[in-house]
Amino acid sequence: MATTRTFPGREADDQLLSVLDEWQVAIVANDADRIGSYMADEWIMVSENGMTTAEQFLAFVRSGDLTHSAMRRVGEPRIRYHGDLALLTTRATNTAHYQGIRYDADEWTTDAFRRVDGRWRCLLTQITAAKM
């Protein structure tokens, strides 16, 4: 899978994509503590439903109201670096269950990651539904 990127290079891209893939595995495992370890304290998700904070998202997972049974990135990711900030845009599919109702999604996501002490943590996730 080719990646559109600007500096610093393939090794950094691979590291960032690995972080995203590991985060997705944590989400499917429904492990709130592990999910939270990929988020900065100020993380928010922006979607058609508005803004959700890390605290709110993790509370839904901890309560069992929100679970995921599948999540993976598909297609070509685009990565742009701005110092210790990286913007990663990719298409992802997932299956979520909220209060027992199944939701299948095909979305474009843009994640803003910041590298602190050599570790990438997500500051913001923007979700846009993909059209078939």
mmCIF file with all atom_site columns, C-alpha atoms in Angstrom:
data_model
loop_
_atom_site.group_PDB
_atom_site.id
_atom_site.type_symbol
_atom_site.label_atom_id
_atom_site.label_alt_id
_atom_site.label_comp_id
_atom_site.label_asym_id
_atom_site.label_entity_id
_atom_site.label_seq_id
_atom_site.pdbx_PDB_ins_code
_atom_site.Cartn_x
_atom_site.Cartn_y
_atom_site.Cartn_z
_atom_site.occupancy
_atom_site.B_iso_or_equiv
_atom_site.pdbx_formal_charge
_atom_site.auth_seq_id
_atom_site.auth_comp_id
_atom_site.auth_asym_id
_atom_site.auth_atom_id
_atom_site.pdbx_PDB_model_num
ATOM 1   C CA . MET A 1 1   ? 0.000   0.000  0.000  1.00 0.00 ? 1   MET A CA 1
ATOM 2   C CA . ALA A 1 2   ? 1.591   3.291  -1.082 1.00 0.00 ? 2   ALA A CA 1
ATOM 3   C CA . THR A 1 3   ? 1.432   6.197  1.322  1.00 0.00 ? 3   THR A CA 1
ATOM 4   C CA . THR A 1 4   ? 1.326   9.852  0.327  1.00 0.00 ? 4   THR A CA 1
ATOM 5   C CA . ARG A 1 5   ? 3.596   11.687 2.756  1.00 0.00 ? 5   ARG A CA 1
ATOM 6   C CA . THR A 1 6   ? 6.012   14.499 3.383  1.00 0.00 ? 6   THR A CA 1
ATOM 7   C CA . PHE A 1 7   ? 9.132   14.390 5.554  1.00 0.00 ? 7   PHE A CA 1
ATOM 8   C CA . PRO A 1 8   ? 10.347  12.596 7.730  1.00 0.00 ? 8   PRO A CA 1
ATOM 9   C CA . GLY A 1 9   ? 10.066  9.369  5.713  1.00 0.00 ? 9   GLY A CA 1
ATOM 10  C CA . ARG A 1 10  ? 9.016   5.755  5.495  1.00 0.00 ? 10  ARG A CA 1
ATOM 11  C CA . GLU A 1 11  ? 10.260  4.688  8.924  1.00 0.00 ? 11  GLU A CA 1
ATOM 12  C CA . ALA A 1 12  ? 8.170   7.374  10.629 1.00 0.00 ? 12  ALA A CA 1
ATOM 13  C CA . ASP A 1 13  ? 5.172   6.472  8.454  1.00 0.00 ? 13  ASP A CA 1
ATOM 14  C CA . ASP A 1 14  ? 5.477   2.819  9.417  1.00 0.00 ? 14  ASP A CA 1
ATOM 15  C CA . GLN A 1 15  ? 5.701   3.731  13.104 1.00 0.00 ? 15  GLN A CA 1
ATOM 16  C CA . LEU A 1 16  ? 2.649   5.983  12.944 1.00 0.00 ? 16  LEU A CA 1
ATOM 17  C CA . LEU A 1 17  ? 0.590   3.449  10.964 1.00 0.00 ? 17  LEU A CA 1
ATOM 18  C CA . SER A 1 18  ? 1.576   0.772  13.477 1.00 0.00 ? 18  SER A CA 1
ATOM 19  C CA . VAL A 1 19  ? 0.285   2.988  16.297 1.00 0.00 ? 19  VAL A CA 1
ATOM 20  C CA . LEU A 1 20  ? -3.013  3.452  14.453 1.00 0.00 ? 20  LEU A CA 1
ATOM 21  C CA . ASP A 1 21  ? -3.334  -0.285 13.791 1.00 0.00 ? 21  ASP A CA 1
ATOM 22  C CA . GLU A 1 22  ? -2.565  -1.125 17.444 1.00 0.00 ? 22  GLU A CA 1
ATOM 23  C CA . TRP A 1 23  ? -5.122  1.463  18.580 1.00 0.00 ? 23  TRP A CA 1
ATOM 24  C CA . GLN A 1 24  ? -7.725  -0.190 16.350 1.00 0.00 ? 24  GLN A CA 1
ATOM 25  C CA . VAL A 1 25  ? -6.904  -3.589 17.893 1.00 0.00 ? 25  VAL A CA 1
ATOM 26  C CA . ALA A 1 26  ? -7.418  -2.051 21.365 1.00 0.00 ? 26  ALA A CA 1
ATOM 27  C CA . ILE A 1 27  ? -10.791 -0.662 20.250 1.00 0.00 ? 27  ILE A CA 1
ATOM 28  C CA . VAL A 1 28  ? -11.933 -4.082 18.990 1.00 0.00 ? 28  VAL A CA 1
ATOM 29  C CA . ALA A 1 29  ? -10.732 -5.600 22.284 1.00 0.00 ? 29  ALA A CA 1
ATOM 30  C CA . ASN A 1 30  ? -13.024 -3.070 24.027 1.00 0.00 ? 30  ASN A CA 1
ATOM 31  C CA . ASP A 1 31  ? -10.181 -2.328 26.467 1.00 0.00 ? 31  ASP A CA 1
ATOM 32  C CA . ALA A 1 32  ? -10.803 1.221  27.673 1.00 0.00 ? 32  ALA A CA 1
ATOM 33  C CA . ASP A 1 33  ? -7.442  1.597  29.415 1.00 0.00 ? 33  ASP A CA 1
ATOM 34  C CA . ARG A 1 34  ? -5.540  0.432  26.344 1.00 0.00 ? 34  ARG A CA 1
ATOM 35  C CA . ILE A 1 35  ? -7.677  2.605  24.047 1.00 0.00 ? 35  ILE A CA 1
ATOM 36  C CA . GLY A 1 36  ? -7.012  5.601  26.275 1.00 0.00 ? 36  GLY A CA 1
ATOM 37  C CA . SER A 1 37  ? -3.258  5.041  26.167 1.00 0.00 ? 37  SER A CA 1
ATOM 38  C CA . TYR A 1 38  ? -3.284  6.122  22.496 1.00 0.00 ? 38  TYR A CA 1
ATOM 39  C CA . MET A 1 39  ? -5.209  9.334  23.254 1.00 0.00 ? 39  MET A CA 1
ATOM 40  C CA . ALA A 1 40  ? -3.945  12.625 24.590 1.00 0.00 ? 40  ALA A CA 1
ATOM 41  C CA . ASP A 1 41  ? -5.962  13.863 27.568 1.00 0.00 ? 41  ASP A CA 1
ATOM 42  C CA . GLU A 1 42  ? -7.514  16.568 25.374 1.00 0.00 ? 42  GLU A CA 1
ATOM 43  C CA . TRP A 1 43  ? -8.530  14.119 22.589 1.00 0.00 ? 43  TRP A CA 1
ATOM 44  C CA . ILE A 1 44  ? -11.874 14.706 20.935 1.00 0.00 ? 44  ILE A CA 1
ATOM 45  C CA . MET A 1 45  ? -13.711 12.922 18.157 1.00 0.00 ? 45  MET A CA 1
ATOM 46  C CA . VAL A 1 46  ? -15.730 15.031 15.746 1.00 0.00 ? 46  VAL A CA 1
ATOM 47  C CA . SER A 1 47  ? -18.486 13.315 13.775 1.00 0.00 ? 47  SER A CA 1
ATOM 48  C CA . GLU A 1 48  ? -21.997 13.984 12.481 1.00 0.00 ? 48  GLU A CA 1
ATOM 49  C CA . ASN A 1 49  ? -23.077 13.620 16.126 1.00 0.00 ? 49  ASN A CA 1
ATOM 50  C CA . GLY A 1 50  ? -20.887 16.505 17.303 1.00 0.00 ? 50  GLY A CA 1
ATOM 51  C CA . MET A 1 51  ? -17.865 16.347 19.609 1.00 0.00 ? 51  MET A CA 1
ATOM 52  C CA . THR A 1 52  ? -17.095 13.498 21.988 1.00 0.00 ? 52  THR A CA 1
ATOM 53  C CA . THR A 1 53  ? -14.310 13.824 24.563 1.00 0.00 ? 53  THR A CA 1
ATOM 54  C CA . ALA A 1 54  ? -11.900 11.066 25.513 1.00 0.00 ? 54  ALA A CA 1
ATOM 55  C CA . GLU A 1 55  ? -13.574 10.871 28.916 1.00 0.00 ? 55  GLU A CA 1
ATOM 56  C CA . GLN A 1 56  ? -17.017 10.397 27.341 1.00 0.00 ? 56  GLN A CA 1
ATOM 57  C CA . PHE A 1 57  ? -15.826 7.842  24.768 1.00 0.00 ? 57  PHE A CA 1
ATOM 58  C CA . LEU A 1 58  ? -13.956 5.772  27.336 1.00 0.00 ? 58  LEU A CA 1
ATOM 59  C CA . ALA A 1 59  ? -16.930 5.885  29.717 1.00 0.00 ? 59  ALA A CA 1
ATOM 60  C CA . PHE A 1 60  ? -19.152 4.401  26.964 1.00 0.00 ? 60  PHE A CA 1
ATOM 61  C CA . VAL A 1 61  ? -16.601 1.606  26.455 1.00 0.00 ? 61  VAL A CA 1
ATOM 62  C CA . ARG A 1 62  ? -16.198 0.946  30.204 1.00 0.00 ? 62  ARG A CA 1
ATOM 63  C CA . SER A 1 63  ? -19.968 0.750  30.673 1.00 0.00 ? 63  SER A CA 1
ATOM 64  C CA . GLY A 1 64  ? -20.313 -1.770 27.849 1.00 0.00 ? 64  GLY A CA 1
ATOM 65  C CA . ASP A 1 65  ? -22.748 0.551  26.030 1.00 0.00 ? 65  ASP A CA 1
ATOM 66  C CA . LEU A 1 66  ? -20.224 0.881  23.176 1.00 0.00 ? 66  LEU A CA 1
ATOM 67  C CA . THR A 1 67  ? -18.324 -2.095 21.790 1.00 0.00 ? 67  THR A CA 1
ATOM 68  C CA . HIS A 1 68  ? -16.588 -2.821 18.511 1.00 0.00 ? 68  HIS A CA 1
ATOM 69  C CA . SER A 1 69  ? -16.317 -6.210 16.834 1.00 0.00 ? 69  SER A CA 1
ATOM 70  C CA . ALA A 1 70  ? -14.336 -5.077 13.778 1.00 0.00 ? 70  ALA A CA 1
ATOM 71  C CA . MET A 1 71  ? -12.165 -2.152 12.730 1.00 0.00 ? 71  MET A CA 1
ATOM 72  C CA . ARG A 1 72  ? -9.530  -1.838 10.057 1.00 0.00 ? 72  ARG A CA 1
ATOM 73  C CA . ARG A 1 73  ? -8.038  0.736  7.789  1.00 0.00 ? 73  ARG A CA 1
ATOM 74  C CA . VAL A 1 74  ? -8.510  0.273  4.074  1.00 0.00 ? 74  VAL A CA 1
ATOM 75  C CA . GLY A 1 75  ? -7.106  2.096  1.084  1.00 0.00 ? 75  GLY A CA 1
ATOM 76  C CA . GLU A 1 76  ? -4.166  4.441  0.842  1.00 0.00 ? 76  GLU A CA 1
ATOM 77  C CA . PRO A 1 77  ? -3.268  6.502  3.923  1.00 0.00 ? 77  PRO A CA 1
ATOM 78  C CA . ARG A 1 78  ? -2.073  10.105 3.581  1.00 0.00 ? 78  ARG A CA 1
ATOM 79  C CA . ILE A 1 79  ? 0.372   11.415 6.177  1.00 0.00 ? 79  ILE A CA 1
ATOM 80  C CA . ARG A 1 80  ? 1.640   14.974 6.605  1.00 0.00 ? 80  ARG A CA 1
ATOM 81  C CA . TYR A 1 81  ? 4.163   16.037 9.231  1.00 0.00 ? 81  TYR A CA 1
ATOM 82  C CA . HIS A 1 82  ? 4.436   19.428 10.866 1.00 0.00 ? 82  HIS A CA 1
ATOM 83  C CA . GLY A 1 83  ? 7.280   19.119 13.369 1.00 0.00 ? 83  GLY A CA 1
ATOM 84  C CA . ASP A 1 84  ? 6.041   16.816 16.136 1.00 0.00 ? 84  ASP A CA 1
ATOM 85  C CA . LEU A 1 85  ? 2.501   16.887 14.729 1.00 0.00 ? 85  LEU A CA 1
ATOM 86  C CA . ALA A 1 86  ? 1.306   14.362 12.157 1.00 0.00 ? 86  ALA A CA 1
ATOM 87  C CA . LEU A 1 87  ? -1.972  14.391 10.256 1.00 0.00 ? 87  LEU A CA 1
ATOM 88  C CA . LEU A 1 88  ? -3.035  10.917 9.139  1.00 0.00 ? 88  LEU A CA 1
ATOM 89  C CA . THR A 1 89  ? -6.015  10.527 6.825  1.00 0.00 ? 89  THR A CA 1
ATOM 90  C CA . THR A 1 90  ? -7.267  7.107  5.788  1.00 0.00 ? 90  THR A CA 1
ATOM 91  C CA . ARG A 1 91  ? -10.415 5.196  5.066  1.00 0.00 ? 91  ARG A CA 1
ATOM 92  C CA . ALA A 1 92  ? -11.587 2.747  7.723  1.00 0.00 ? 92  ALA A CA 1
ATOM 93  C CA . THR A 1 93  ? -14.394 0.283  8.168  1.00 0.00 ? 93  THR A CA 1
ATOM 94  C CA . ASN A 1 94  ? -15.804 -0.801 11.497 1.00 0.00 ? 94  ASN A CA 1
ATOM 95  C CA . THR A 1 95  ? -18.637 -2.580 13.197 1.00 0.00 ? 95  THR A CA 1
ATOM 96  C CA . ALA A 1 96  ? -19.787 -0.979 16.421 1.00 0.00 ? 96  ALA A CA 1
ATOM 97  C CA . HIS A 1 97  ? -22.556 -1.899 18.808 1.00 0.00 ? 97  HIS A CA 1
ATOM 98  C CA . TYR A 1 98  ? -24.159 0.914  20.798 1.00 0.00 ? 98  TYR A CA 1
ATOM 99  C CA . GLN A 1 99  ? -26.667 -0.113 23.448 1.00 0.00 ? 99  GLN A CA 1
ATOM 100 C CA . GLY A 1 100 ? -27.113 -3.410 21.633 1.00 0.00 ? 100 GLY A CA 1
ATOM 101 C CA . ILE A 1 101 ? -27.724 -1.947 18.171 1.00 0.00 ? 101 ILE A CA 1
ATOM 102 C CA . ARG A 1 102 ? -25.233 -2.838 15.441 1.00 0.00 ? 102 ARG A CA 1
ATOM 103 C CA . TYR A 1 103 ? -23.731 -0.093 13.277 1.00 0.00 ? 103 TYR A CA 1
ATOM 104 C CA . ASP A 1 104 ? -21.550 -0.853 10.266 1.00 0.00 ? 104 ASP A CA 1
ATOM 105 C CA . ALA A 1 105 ? -19.499 2.103  9.101  1.00 0.00 ? 105 ALA A CA 1
ATOM 106 C CA . ASP A 1 106 ? -17.284 2.998  6.159  1.00 0.00 ? 106 ASP A CA 1
ATOM 107 C CA . GLU A 1 107 ? -15.559 6.268  7.013  1.00 0.00 ? 107 GLU A CA 1
ATOM 108 C CA . TRP A 1 108 ? -12.777 8.639  6.144  1.00 0.00 ? 108 TRP A CA 1
ATOM 109 C CA . THR A 1 109 ? -10.858 9.508  9.290  1.00 0.00 ? 109 THR A CA 1
ATOM 110 C CA . THR A 1 110 ? -8.301  12.179 9.942  1.00 0.00 ? 110 THR A CA 1
ATOM 111 C CA . ASP A 1 111 ? -6.284  11.811 13.122 1.00 0.00 ? 111 ASP A CA 1
ATOM 112 C CA . ALA A 1 112 ? -3.982  14.494 14.477 1.00 0.00 ? 112 ALA A CA 1
ATOM 113 C CA . PHE A 1 113 ? -1.115  12.859 16.377 1.00 0.00 ? 113 PHE A CA 1
ATOM 114 C CA . ARG A 1 114 ? 1.555   14.578 18.442 1.00 0.00 ? 114 ARG A CA 1
ATOM 115 C CA . ARG A 1 115 ? 4.864   12.954 19.290 1.00 0.00 ? 115 ARG A CA 1
ATOM 116 C CA . VAL A 1 116 ? 5.804   13.456 22.932 1.00 0.00 ? 116 VAL A CA 1
ATOM 117 C CA . ASP A 1 117 ? 8.888   11.753 24.383 1.00 0.00 ? 117 ASP A CA 1
ATOM 118 C CA . GLY A 1 118 ? 9.144   9.602  21.245 1.00 0.00 ? 118 GLY A CA 1
ATOM 119 C CA . ARG A 1 119 ? 5.540   8.347  21.465 1.00 0.00 ? 119 ARG A CA 1
ATOM 120 C CA . TRP A 1 120 ? 2.615   9.249  19.209 1.00 0.00 ? 120 TRP A CA 1
ATOM 121 C CA . ARG A 1 121 ? -0.659  10.175 20.956 1.00 0.00 ? 121 ARG A CA 1
ATOM 122 C CA . CYS A 1 122 ? -3.835  11.246 19.186 1.00 0.00 ? 122 CYS A CA 1
ATOM 123 C CA . LEU A 1 123 ? -5.203  14.738 19.845 1.00 0.00 ? 123 LEU A CA 1
ATOM 124 C CA . LEU A 1 124 ? -8.206  14.698 17.531 1.00 0.00 ? 124 LEU A CA 1
ATOM 125 C CA . THR A 1 125 ? -10.148 12.297 15.333 1.00 0.00 ? 125 THR A CA 1
ATOM 126 C CA . GLN A 1 126 ? -12.422 13.662 12.583 1.00 0.00 ? 126 GLN A CA 1
ATOM 127 C CA . ILE A 1 127 ? -14.832 11.160 11.011 1.00 0.00 ? 127 ILE A CA 1
ATOM 128 C CA . THR A 1 128 ? -16.660 11.591 7.700  1.00 0.00 ? 128 THR A CA 1
ATOM 129 C CA . ALA A 1 129 ? -18.962 8.910  6.293  1.00 0.00 ? 129 ALA A CA 1
ATOM 130 C CA . ALA A 1 130 ? -17.715 7.528  2.969  1.00 0.00 ? 130 ALA A CA 1
ATOM 131 C CA . LYS A 1 131 ? -20.145 7.386  0.080  1.00 0.00 ? 131 LYS A CA 1
ATOM 132 C CA . MET A 1 132 ? -20.368 4.088  -1.735 1.00 0.00 ? 132 MET A CA 1
#
